[in-house]
Coordinates of C-alpha atoms and ligand atoms in Angstrom, one line a residue:
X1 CA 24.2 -2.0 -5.7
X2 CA 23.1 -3.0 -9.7
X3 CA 22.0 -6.0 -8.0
X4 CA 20.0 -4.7 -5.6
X5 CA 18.5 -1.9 -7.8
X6 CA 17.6 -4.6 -10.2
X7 CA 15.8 -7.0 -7.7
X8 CA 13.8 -4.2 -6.5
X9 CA 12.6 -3.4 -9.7
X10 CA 11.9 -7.3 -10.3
X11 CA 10.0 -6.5 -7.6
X12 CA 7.7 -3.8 -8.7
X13 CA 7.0 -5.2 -12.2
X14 CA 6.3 -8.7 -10.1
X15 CA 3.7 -7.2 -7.9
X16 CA 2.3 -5.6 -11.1
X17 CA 2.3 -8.7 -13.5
X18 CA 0.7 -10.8 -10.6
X19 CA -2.2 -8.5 -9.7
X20 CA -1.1 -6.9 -6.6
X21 CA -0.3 -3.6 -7.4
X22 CA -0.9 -1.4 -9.4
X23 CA -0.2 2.5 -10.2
X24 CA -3.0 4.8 -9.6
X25 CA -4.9 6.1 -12.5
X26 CA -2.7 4.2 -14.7
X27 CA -4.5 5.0 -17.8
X28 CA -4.2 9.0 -16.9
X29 CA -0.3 8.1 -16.8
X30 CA -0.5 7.6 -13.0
X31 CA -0.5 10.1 -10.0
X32 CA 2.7 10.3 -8.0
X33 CA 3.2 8.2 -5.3
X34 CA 0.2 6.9 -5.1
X35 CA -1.1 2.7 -6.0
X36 CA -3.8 0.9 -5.9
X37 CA -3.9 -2.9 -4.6
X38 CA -5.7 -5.6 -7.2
X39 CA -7.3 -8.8 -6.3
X40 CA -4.2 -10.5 -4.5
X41 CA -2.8 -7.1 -3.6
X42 CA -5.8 -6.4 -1.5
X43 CA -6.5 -9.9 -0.2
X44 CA -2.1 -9.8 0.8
X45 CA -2.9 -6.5 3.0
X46 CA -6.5 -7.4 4.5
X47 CA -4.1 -10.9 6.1
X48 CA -1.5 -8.1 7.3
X49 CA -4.1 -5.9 8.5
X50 CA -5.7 -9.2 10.1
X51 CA -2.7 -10.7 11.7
X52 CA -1.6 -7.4 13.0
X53 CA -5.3 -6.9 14.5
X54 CA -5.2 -10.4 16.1
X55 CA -2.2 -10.2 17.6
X56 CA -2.8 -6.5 18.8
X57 CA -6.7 -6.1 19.9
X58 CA -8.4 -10.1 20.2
X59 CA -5.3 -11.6 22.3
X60 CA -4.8 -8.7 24.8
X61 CA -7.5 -7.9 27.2
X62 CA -7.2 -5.0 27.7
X63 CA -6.5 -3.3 24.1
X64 CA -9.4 -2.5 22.4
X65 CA -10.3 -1.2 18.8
X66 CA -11.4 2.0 16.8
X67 CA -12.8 3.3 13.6
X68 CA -12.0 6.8 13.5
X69 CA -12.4 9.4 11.1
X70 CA -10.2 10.8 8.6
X71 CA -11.3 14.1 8.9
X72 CA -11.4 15.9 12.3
X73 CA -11.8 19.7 13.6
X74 CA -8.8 21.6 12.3
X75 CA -7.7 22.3 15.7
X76 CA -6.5 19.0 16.7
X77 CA -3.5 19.6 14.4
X78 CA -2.5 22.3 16.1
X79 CA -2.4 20.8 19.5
X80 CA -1.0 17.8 17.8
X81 CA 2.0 20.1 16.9
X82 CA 1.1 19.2 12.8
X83 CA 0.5 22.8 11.9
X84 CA 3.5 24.0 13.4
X85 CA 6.2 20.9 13.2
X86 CA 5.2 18.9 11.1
X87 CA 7.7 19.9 8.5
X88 CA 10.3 18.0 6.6
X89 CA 13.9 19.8 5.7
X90 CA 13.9 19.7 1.8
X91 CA 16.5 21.1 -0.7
X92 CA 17.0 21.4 -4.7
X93 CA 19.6 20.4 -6.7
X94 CA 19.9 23.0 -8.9
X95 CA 21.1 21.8 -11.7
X96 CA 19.0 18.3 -11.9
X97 CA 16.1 20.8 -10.2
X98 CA 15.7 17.5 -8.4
X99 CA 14.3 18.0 -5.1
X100 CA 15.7 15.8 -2.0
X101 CA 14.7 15.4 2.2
X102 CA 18.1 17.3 3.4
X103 CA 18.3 14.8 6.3
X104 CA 17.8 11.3 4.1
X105 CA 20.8 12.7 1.9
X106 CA 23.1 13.0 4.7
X107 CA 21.9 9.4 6.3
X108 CA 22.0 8.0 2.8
X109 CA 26.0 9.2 3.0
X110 CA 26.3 7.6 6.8
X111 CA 24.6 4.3 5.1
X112 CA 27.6 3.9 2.5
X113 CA 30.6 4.5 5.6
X114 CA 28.1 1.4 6.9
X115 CA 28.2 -0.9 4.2
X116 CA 32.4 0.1 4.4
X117 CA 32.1 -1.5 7.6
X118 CA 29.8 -4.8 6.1
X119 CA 32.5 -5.0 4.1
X120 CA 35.6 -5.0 6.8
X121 CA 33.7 -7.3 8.7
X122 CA 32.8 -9.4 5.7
X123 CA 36.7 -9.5 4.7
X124 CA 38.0 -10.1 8.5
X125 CA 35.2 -13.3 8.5
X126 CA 37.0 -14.8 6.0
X127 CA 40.6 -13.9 7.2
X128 CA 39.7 -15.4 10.0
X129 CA 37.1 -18.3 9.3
X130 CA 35.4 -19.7 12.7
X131 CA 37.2 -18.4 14.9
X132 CA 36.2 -15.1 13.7
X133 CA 34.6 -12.8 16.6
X134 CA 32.4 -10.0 15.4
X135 CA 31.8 -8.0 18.4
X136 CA 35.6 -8.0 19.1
X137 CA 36.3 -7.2 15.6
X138 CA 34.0 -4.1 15.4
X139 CA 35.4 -2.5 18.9
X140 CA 38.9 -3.2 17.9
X141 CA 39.9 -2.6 14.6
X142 CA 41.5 1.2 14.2
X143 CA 39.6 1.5 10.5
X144 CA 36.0 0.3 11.6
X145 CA 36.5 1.8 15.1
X146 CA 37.2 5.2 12.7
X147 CA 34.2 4.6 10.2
X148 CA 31.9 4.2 13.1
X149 CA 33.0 7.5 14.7
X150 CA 32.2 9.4 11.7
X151 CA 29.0 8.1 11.4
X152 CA 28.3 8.9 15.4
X153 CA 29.7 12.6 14.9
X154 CA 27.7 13.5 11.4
X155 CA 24.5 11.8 12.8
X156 CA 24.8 13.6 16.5
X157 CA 25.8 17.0 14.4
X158 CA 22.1 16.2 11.7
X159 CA 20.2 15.6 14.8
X160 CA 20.7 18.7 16.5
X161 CA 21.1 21.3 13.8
X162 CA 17.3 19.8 13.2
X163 CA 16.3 19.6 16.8
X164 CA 17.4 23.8 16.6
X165 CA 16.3 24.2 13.2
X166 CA 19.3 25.2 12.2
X167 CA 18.7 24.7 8.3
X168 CA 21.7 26.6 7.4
X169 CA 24.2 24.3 9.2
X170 CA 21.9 21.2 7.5
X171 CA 23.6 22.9 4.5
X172 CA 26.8 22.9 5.5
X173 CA 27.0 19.8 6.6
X174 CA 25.6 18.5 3.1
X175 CA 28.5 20.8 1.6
X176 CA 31.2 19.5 4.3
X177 CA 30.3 16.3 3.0
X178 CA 31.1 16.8 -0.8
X179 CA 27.2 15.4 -0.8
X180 CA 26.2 15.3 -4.8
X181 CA 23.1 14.7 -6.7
X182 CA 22.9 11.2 -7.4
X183 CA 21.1 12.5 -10.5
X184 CA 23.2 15.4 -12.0
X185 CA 26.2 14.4 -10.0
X186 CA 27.3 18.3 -8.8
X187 CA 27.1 19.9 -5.4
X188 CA 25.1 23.1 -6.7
X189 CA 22.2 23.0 -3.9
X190 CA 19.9 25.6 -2.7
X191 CA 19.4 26.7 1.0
X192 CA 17.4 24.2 2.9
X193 CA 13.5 24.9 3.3
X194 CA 10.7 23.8 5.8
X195 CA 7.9 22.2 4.2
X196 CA 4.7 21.2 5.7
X197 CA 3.6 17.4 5.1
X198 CA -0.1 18.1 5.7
X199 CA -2.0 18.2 2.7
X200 CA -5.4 21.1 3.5
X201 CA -8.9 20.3 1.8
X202 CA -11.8 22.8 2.9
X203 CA -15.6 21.8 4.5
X204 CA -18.5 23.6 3.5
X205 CA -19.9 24.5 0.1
X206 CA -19.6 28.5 0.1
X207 CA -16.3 29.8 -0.3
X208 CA -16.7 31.9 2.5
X209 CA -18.3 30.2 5.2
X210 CA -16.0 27.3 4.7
X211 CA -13.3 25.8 6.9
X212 CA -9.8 24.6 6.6
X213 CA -9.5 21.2 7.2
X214 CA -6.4 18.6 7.2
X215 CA -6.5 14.8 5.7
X216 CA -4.8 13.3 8.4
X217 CA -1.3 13.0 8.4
X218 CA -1.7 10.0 11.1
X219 CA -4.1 7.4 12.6
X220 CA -3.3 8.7 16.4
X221 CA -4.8 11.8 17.0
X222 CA -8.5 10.0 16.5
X223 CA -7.1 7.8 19.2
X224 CA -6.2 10.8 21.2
X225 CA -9.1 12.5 21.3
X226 CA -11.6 9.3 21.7
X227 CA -9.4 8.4 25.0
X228 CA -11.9 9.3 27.4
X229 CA -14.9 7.9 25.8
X230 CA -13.5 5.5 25.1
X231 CA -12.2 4.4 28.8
X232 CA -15.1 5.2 30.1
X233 CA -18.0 3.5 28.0
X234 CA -15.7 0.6 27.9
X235 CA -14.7 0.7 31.6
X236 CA -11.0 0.0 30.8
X237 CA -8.7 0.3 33.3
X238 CA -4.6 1.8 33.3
X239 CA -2.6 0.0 31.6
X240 CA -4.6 -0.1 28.6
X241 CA -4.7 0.5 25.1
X242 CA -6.6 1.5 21.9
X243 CA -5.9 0.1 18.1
X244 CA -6.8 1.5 15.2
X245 CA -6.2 0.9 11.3
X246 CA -6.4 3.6 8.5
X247 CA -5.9 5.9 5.8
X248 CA -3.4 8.5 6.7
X249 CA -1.9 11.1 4.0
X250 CA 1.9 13.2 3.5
X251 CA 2.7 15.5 0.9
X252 CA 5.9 13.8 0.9
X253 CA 8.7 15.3 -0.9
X254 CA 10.5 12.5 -2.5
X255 CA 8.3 9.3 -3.2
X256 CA 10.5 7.4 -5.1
X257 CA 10.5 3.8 -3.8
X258 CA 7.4 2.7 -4.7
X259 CA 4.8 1.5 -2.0
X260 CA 7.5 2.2 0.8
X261 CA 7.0 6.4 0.6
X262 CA 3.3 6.9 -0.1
X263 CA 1.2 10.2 -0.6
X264 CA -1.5 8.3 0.8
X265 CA -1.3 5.1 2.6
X266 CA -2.3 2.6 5.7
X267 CA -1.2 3.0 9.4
X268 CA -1.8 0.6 12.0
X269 CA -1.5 2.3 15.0
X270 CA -1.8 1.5 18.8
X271 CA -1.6 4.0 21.8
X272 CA -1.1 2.0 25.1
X273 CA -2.1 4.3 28.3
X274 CA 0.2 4.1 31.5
X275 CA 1.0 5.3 34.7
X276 CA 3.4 8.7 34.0
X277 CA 7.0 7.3 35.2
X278 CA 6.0 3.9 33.9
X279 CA 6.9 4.7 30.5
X280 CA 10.1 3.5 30.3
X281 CA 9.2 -0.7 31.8
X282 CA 6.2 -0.3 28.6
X283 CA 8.8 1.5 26.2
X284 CA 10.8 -1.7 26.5
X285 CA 8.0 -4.4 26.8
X286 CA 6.5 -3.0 23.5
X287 CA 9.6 -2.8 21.8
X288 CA 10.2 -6.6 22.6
X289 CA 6.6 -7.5 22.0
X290 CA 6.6 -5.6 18.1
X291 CA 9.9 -7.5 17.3
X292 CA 8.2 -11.1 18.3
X293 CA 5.1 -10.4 16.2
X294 CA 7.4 -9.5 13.2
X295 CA 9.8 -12.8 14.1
X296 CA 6.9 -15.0 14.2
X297 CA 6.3 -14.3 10.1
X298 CA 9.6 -16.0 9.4
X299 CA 11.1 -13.7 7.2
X300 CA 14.7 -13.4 9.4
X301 CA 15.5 -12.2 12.5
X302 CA 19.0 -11.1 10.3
X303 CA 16.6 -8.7 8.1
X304 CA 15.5 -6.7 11.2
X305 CA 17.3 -4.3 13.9
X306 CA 16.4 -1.8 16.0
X307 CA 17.4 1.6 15.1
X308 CA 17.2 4.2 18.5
X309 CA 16.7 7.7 17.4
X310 CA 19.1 10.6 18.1
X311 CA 16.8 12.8 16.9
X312 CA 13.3 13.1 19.0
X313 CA 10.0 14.2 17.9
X314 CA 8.5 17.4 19.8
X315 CA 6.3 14.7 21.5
X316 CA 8.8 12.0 22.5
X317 CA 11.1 11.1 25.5
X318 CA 12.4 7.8 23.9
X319 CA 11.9 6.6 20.3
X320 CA 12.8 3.4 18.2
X321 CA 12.3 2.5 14.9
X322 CA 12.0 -1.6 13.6
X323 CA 14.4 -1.4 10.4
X324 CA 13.2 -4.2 7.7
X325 CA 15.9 -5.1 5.0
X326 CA 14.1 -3.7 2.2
X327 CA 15.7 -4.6 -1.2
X328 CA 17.3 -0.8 -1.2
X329 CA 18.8 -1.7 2.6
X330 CA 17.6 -1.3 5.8
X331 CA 15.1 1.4 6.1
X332 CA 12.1 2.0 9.0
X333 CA 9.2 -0.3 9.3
X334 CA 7.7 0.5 12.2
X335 CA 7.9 3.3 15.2
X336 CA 7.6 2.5 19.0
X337 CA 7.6 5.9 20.5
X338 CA 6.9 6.8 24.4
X339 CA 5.2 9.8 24.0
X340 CA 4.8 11.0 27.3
X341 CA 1.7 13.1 28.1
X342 CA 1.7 15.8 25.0
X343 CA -1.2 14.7 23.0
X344 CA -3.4 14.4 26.0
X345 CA -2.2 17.2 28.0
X346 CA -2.2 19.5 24.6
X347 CA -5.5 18.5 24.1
X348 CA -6.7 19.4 26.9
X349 CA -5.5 23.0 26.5
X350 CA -6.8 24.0 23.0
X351 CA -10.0 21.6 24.1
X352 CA -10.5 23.4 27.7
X353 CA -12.0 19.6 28.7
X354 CA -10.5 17.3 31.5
X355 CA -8.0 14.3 29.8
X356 CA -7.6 12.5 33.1
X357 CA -7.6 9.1 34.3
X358 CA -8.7 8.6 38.0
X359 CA -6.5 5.6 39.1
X360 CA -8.5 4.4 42.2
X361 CA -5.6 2.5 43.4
X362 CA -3.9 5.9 43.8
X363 CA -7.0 7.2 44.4
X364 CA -5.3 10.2 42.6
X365 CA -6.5 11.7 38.5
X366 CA -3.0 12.3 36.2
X367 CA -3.3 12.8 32.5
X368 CA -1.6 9.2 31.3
X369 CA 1.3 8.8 29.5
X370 CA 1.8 6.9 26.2
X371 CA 3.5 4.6 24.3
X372 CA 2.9 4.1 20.9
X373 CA 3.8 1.3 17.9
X374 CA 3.1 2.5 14.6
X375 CA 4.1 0.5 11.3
X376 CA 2.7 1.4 7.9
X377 CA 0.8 -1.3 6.6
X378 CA 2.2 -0.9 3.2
X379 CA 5.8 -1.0 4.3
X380 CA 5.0 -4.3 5.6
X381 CA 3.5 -5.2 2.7
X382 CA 6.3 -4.6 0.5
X383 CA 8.7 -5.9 3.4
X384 CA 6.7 -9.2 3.4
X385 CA 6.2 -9.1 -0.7
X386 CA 10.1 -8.2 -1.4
X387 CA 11.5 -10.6 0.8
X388 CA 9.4 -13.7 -0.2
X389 CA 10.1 -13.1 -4.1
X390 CA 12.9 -15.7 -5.7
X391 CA 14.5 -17.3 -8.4
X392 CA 15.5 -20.7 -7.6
X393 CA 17.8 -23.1 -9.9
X394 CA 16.2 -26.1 -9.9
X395 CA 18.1 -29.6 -10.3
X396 CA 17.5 -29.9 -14.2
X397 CA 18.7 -26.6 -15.0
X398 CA 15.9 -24.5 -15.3
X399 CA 14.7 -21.8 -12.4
X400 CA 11.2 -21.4 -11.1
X401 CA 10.1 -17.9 -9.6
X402 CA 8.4 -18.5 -6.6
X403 CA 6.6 -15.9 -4.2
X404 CA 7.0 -17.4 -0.7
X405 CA 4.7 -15.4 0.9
X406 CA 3.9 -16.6 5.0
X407 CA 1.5 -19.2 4.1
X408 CA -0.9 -17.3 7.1
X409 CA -0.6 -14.0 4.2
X410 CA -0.9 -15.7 1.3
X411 CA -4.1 -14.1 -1.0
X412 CA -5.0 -17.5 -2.1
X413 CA -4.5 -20.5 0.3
X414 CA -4.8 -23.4 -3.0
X415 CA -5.3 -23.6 -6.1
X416 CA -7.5 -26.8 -7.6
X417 CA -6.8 -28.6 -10.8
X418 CA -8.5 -31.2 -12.9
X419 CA -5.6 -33.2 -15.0
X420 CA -7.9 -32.8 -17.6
X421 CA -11.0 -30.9 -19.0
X422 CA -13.2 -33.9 -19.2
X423 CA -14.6 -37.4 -17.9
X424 CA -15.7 -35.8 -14.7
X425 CA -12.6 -34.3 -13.3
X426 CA -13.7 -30.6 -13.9
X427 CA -16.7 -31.7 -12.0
X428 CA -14.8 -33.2 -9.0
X429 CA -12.0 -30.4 -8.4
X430 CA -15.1 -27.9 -8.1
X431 CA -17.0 -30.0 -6.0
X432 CA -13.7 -29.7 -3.5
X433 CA -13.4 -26.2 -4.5
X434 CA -16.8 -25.7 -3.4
X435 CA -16.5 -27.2 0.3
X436 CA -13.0 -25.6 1.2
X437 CA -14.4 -22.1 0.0
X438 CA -16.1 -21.9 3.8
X439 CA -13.0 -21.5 5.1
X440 CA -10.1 -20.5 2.8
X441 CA -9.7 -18.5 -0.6
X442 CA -9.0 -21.3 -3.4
X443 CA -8.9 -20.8 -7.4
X444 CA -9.8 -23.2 -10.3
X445 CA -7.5 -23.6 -12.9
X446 CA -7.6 -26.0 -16.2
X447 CA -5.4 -24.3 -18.5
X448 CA -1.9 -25.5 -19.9
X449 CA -0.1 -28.4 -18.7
X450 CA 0.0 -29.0 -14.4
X451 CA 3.7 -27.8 -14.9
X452 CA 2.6 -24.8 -16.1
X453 CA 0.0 -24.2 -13.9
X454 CA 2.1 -25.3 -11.1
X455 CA 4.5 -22.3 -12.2
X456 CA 1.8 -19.7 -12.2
X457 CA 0.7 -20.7 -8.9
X458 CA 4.5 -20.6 -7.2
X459 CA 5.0 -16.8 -9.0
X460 CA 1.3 -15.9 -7.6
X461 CA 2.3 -17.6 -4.0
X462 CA -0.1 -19.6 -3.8
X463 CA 1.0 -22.4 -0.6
X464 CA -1.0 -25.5 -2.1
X465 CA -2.1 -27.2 -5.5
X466 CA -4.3 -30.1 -5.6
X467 CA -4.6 -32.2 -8.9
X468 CA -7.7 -34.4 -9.2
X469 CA -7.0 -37.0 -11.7
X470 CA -8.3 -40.3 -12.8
X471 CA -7.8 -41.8 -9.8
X472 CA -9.4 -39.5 -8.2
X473 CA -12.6 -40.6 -9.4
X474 CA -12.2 -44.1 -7.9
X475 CA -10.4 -44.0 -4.5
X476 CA -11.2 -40.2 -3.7
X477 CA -7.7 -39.0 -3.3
X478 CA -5.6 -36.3 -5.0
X479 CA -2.0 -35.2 -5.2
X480 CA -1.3 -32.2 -2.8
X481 CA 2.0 -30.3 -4.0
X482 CA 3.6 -27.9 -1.3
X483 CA 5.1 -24.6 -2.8
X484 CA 8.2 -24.3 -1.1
X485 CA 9.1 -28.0 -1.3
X486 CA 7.5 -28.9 -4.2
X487 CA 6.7 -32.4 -2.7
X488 CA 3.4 -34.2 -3.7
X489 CA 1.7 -36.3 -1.5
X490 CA -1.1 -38.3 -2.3
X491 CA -4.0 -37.9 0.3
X492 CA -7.6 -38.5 0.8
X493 CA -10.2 -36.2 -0.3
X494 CA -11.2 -35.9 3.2
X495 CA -8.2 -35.0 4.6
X496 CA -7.1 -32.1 2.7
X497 CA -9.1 -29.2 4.6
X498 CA -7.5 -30.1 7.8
X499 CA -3.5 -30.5 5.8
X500 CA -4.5 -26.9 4.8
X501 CA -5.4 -25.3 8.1
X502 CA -2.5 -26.5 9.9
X503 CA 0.0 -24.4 7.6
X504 CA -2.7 -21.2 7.8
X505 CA -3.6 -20.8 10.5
X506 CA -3.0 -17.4 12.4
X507 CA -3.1 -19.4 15.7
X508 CA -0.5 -21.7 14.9
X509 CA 1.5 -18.4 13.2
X510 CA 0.9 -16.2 16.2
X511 CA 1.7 -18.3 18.7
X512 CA 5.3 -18.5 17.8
X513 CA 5.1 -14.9 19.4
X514 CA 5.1 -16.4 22.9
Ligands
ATP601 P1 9.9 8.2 7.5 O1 11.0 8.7 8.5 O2 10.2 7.0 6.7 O3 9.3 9.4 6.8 P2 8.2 8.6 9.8 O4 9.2 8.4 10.9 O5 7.8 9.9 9.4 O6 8.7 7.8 8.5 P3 6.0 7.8 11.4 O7 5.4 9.2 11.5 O8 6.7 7.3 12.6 O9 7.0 7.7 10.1 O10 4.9 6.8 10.9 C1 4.8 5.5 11.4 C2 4.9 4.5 10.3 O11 4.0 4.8 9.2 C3 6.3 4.4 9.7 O12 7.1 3.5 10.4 C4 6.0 3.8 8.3 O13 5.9 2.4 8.3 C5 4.6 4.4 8.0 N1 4.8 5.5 7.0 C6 5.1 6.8 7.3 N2 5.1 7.6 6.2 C7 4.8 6.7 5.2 C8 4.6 6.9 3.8 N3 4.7 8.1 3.2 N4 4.2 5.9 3.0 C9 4.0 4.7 3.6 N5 4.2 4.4 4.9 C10 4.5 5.4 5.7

């Protein structure tokens, strides 16, 4: 646990010390929860934001994209269900006055009966070397069978004192459970509490003529409402669906974990529009399909799992999350809800207009159903960030901390040296800096020694360095180092555009989807 508290904080001050993020209003002492992404930061998340976009809206035919508003009539949040359920349990310690989401403490408890079982599992694996079986392990044994039970019961018993909003048996389960503060340690808690997530600004310059408005709390209701026009100035026909990437903003209640639980952050959002009963076939195909795009990055198909919820949303019928093994365990990534008809059908009661799709192979008009992925684009930042981060021991006793970032997300794609500041060399490494600048984001460097620069390039993740050197001058080569291998090659001048493209490019990344 010290480990993994310390790697994540290696984490935070890396992502600082490198330029990508930073706290907000630093020099005001920061604002809670809150960052701001500098020059790598923002070039890491526009790749994200790229690579999701690609893969969601330019290789499907029929999903298209949208650019909706932050602010909308305050009315949409009421058929949205925001106003009313958009509330998170929340209860004080009251003797740290710490303030904690009821239902993360109790799944925080259910994580540690979890990692007993890691633990079983990871003992019985080496009891029983190779011919070790897992799934027979976990279904057999009396103490894991046990461990697992609990975690069932407690979870089942969370989820539908929630579901009835039953806050006082929240807080007895919390008490059942000898729960304490992990800050002050003691069990002294105050009654659970509904809080509402939505943070209110107002529209209009007199106080009295002015209206109530809502920063949205998520990307999908702009979706929601453009449904129609959008269907029908773009002619799309059922099964389709509509993308969209923005701000969204929570009051959230704890915001401790850096970039991962944001007052205001990123959402890339897509609603796909089906037949009603069809929901369960898409529920599934989505599912799949958001699992491939995340496999295709590389970073582990053992650092992801698929969490189903107990638990639904007011608006849901089914409801999975992608967990991402974030350096504090596994935690959500992303959300693929089927969402049946309640946003469009709600809308079309507070709205009093029409929702409906006329399916001319029915020849019949139903309001559609939907499923939904949903991943916050600064989770996957710090998932992509935090897992790429490491200190390798190198063969002559020293360690190298190197950032191996997804070559396809890496801010800057090479870096371009000149051996050293004079005889033309300078001169040479900008001339190439100059032609690959068309098509990738490369930096000039001439300080320190190549190690040294090589080392600053690794930490920044940086996927190529290219050395011009005397030699350069004659036969119009230079020495191409990879990151991750740290093999040099020497190629041709010529040639080093195309070595680039092949280990960027989002085609070549993508397609490992398929
Ligand atoms: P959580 O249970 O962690 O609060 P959620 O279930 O409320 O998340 P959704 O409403 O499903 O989240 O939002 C979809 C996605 O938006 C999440 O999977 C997550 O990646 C992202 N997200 C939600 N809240 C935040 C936040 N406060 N900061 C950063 N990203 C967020």
């Amino acid at each position: 646990m010290v480990k993994q508290e310390d790697d994540f904080k290696k984490v935070i001050s890396h992502a600082k010390e490198y330029g990508y993020v930073f706290q907000s209003s630093e020099i005001y002492d920061g604002l809670s929860a809150v960052y701001d992404y500098a020059q790598n930061g923002a070039e890491l998340k526009k790749n994200i934001r790229e690579y999701w976009w690609k893969a969601m809206v330019q290789m499907n035919d029929n999903i298209v994209g949208l650019d909706s508003a932050i602010l909308m009539h305050p009315t949409v949040w009421k058929a949205s269900g925001h106003v009313d359920a958009f509330n998170d349990p929340l209860i004080d310690n009251k003797d740290s006055k710490k303030r904690y989401r009821a239902d993360v403490l109790v799944e925080d408890y259910t994580a540690k009966i979890e990692a007993k079982i890691d633990k079983e599992v990871a003992k019985a694996h080496k009891r029983f070397g190779d011919s070790f079986d897992k799934k027979q392990f976990l279904e057999t044994n009396p103490r894991v069978v046990g461990y697992q039970e609990q975690i069932t019961t407690i979870l089942k018993r969370l989820g539908k004192s929630l579901e009835k909003e039953d806050l006082v048996d929240v807080k007895n389960l919390i008490e059942e459970l000898e729960i304490a503060c992990p800050v002050s340690g003691s069990r002294n808690w105050t009654d659970v509490k509904q809080f509402n997530l939505m943070f209110g600004t107002k529209l209009g310059a007199s106080a009295d003529s002015a209206m109530n408005l809502y920063l949205r709390p998520e990307t999908a209701q702009g979706i929601f409402v453009n449904f129609l026009n959008v269907q029908k100035t773009g002619r799309m026909k059922i099964p389709f669906g509509i993308a969209q990437v923005g701000k969204a903003f929570r009051n959230e209640i704890v915001a401790r974990q850096f970039i991962f639980r944001q007052r205001e952050f990123e959402q890339m959002e897509m609603q796909f529009f089906i037949r009603p009963g069809s929901q369960k076939e898409w529920y599934e195909t989505w599912k799949e399909k958001r699992m491939a795009w995340h496999l295709s990055l590389g970073l582990g198909a053992e650092n992801y799992r698929f969490h189903d919820h107990e638990k639904l949303a007011h608006y849901a019928d089914a409801a999975a999350d992608i967990e991402f093994k974030f350096p504090f365990g596994f935690k959500e990534l992303e959300g693929i809800h089927s969402r049946t008809d309640f946003d469009l059908g709600s809308h079309e009661k507070f709205s009093g207009k029409k929702l409906q799709y006329f399916d001319p192979e029915l020849n019949e008009s139903y309001v559609p159903y939907v499923v939904e992925t949903s991943i916050g684009l600064d989770r996957m930042f710090l998932a992509v960030f935090s897992n790429s981060l490491v200190e390798e021991e190198l063969e002559n006793n020293t360690t190298r901390t190197v950032l191996k970032l997804p070559a396809v997300l890496a801010p800057n794609k090479a870096a371009v040296f000149p051996l050293v500041k004079k005889d033309g060399l300078p001169e040479l490494a900008q001339e190439i800096i100059d032609d690959l600048k068309w098509d990738f984001n490369v930096v000039y460097d001439e300080k320190d020694a190549v190690g040294r620069r090589y080392r600053r390039q690794d930490a920044n993740g940086t996927p190529f360095c290219i050395t011009v050197d005397h030699q350069s001058l004659e036969d119009n080569t230079v020495t191409i180092r990879h990151r991750d291998t740290m093999e040099q090659q020497r190629v041709a001048i010529a040639d080093v555009k195309s070595i680039i493209h092949k280990e960027v490019d989002m085609k070549t990344w993508l397609q490992r989807m398929l």
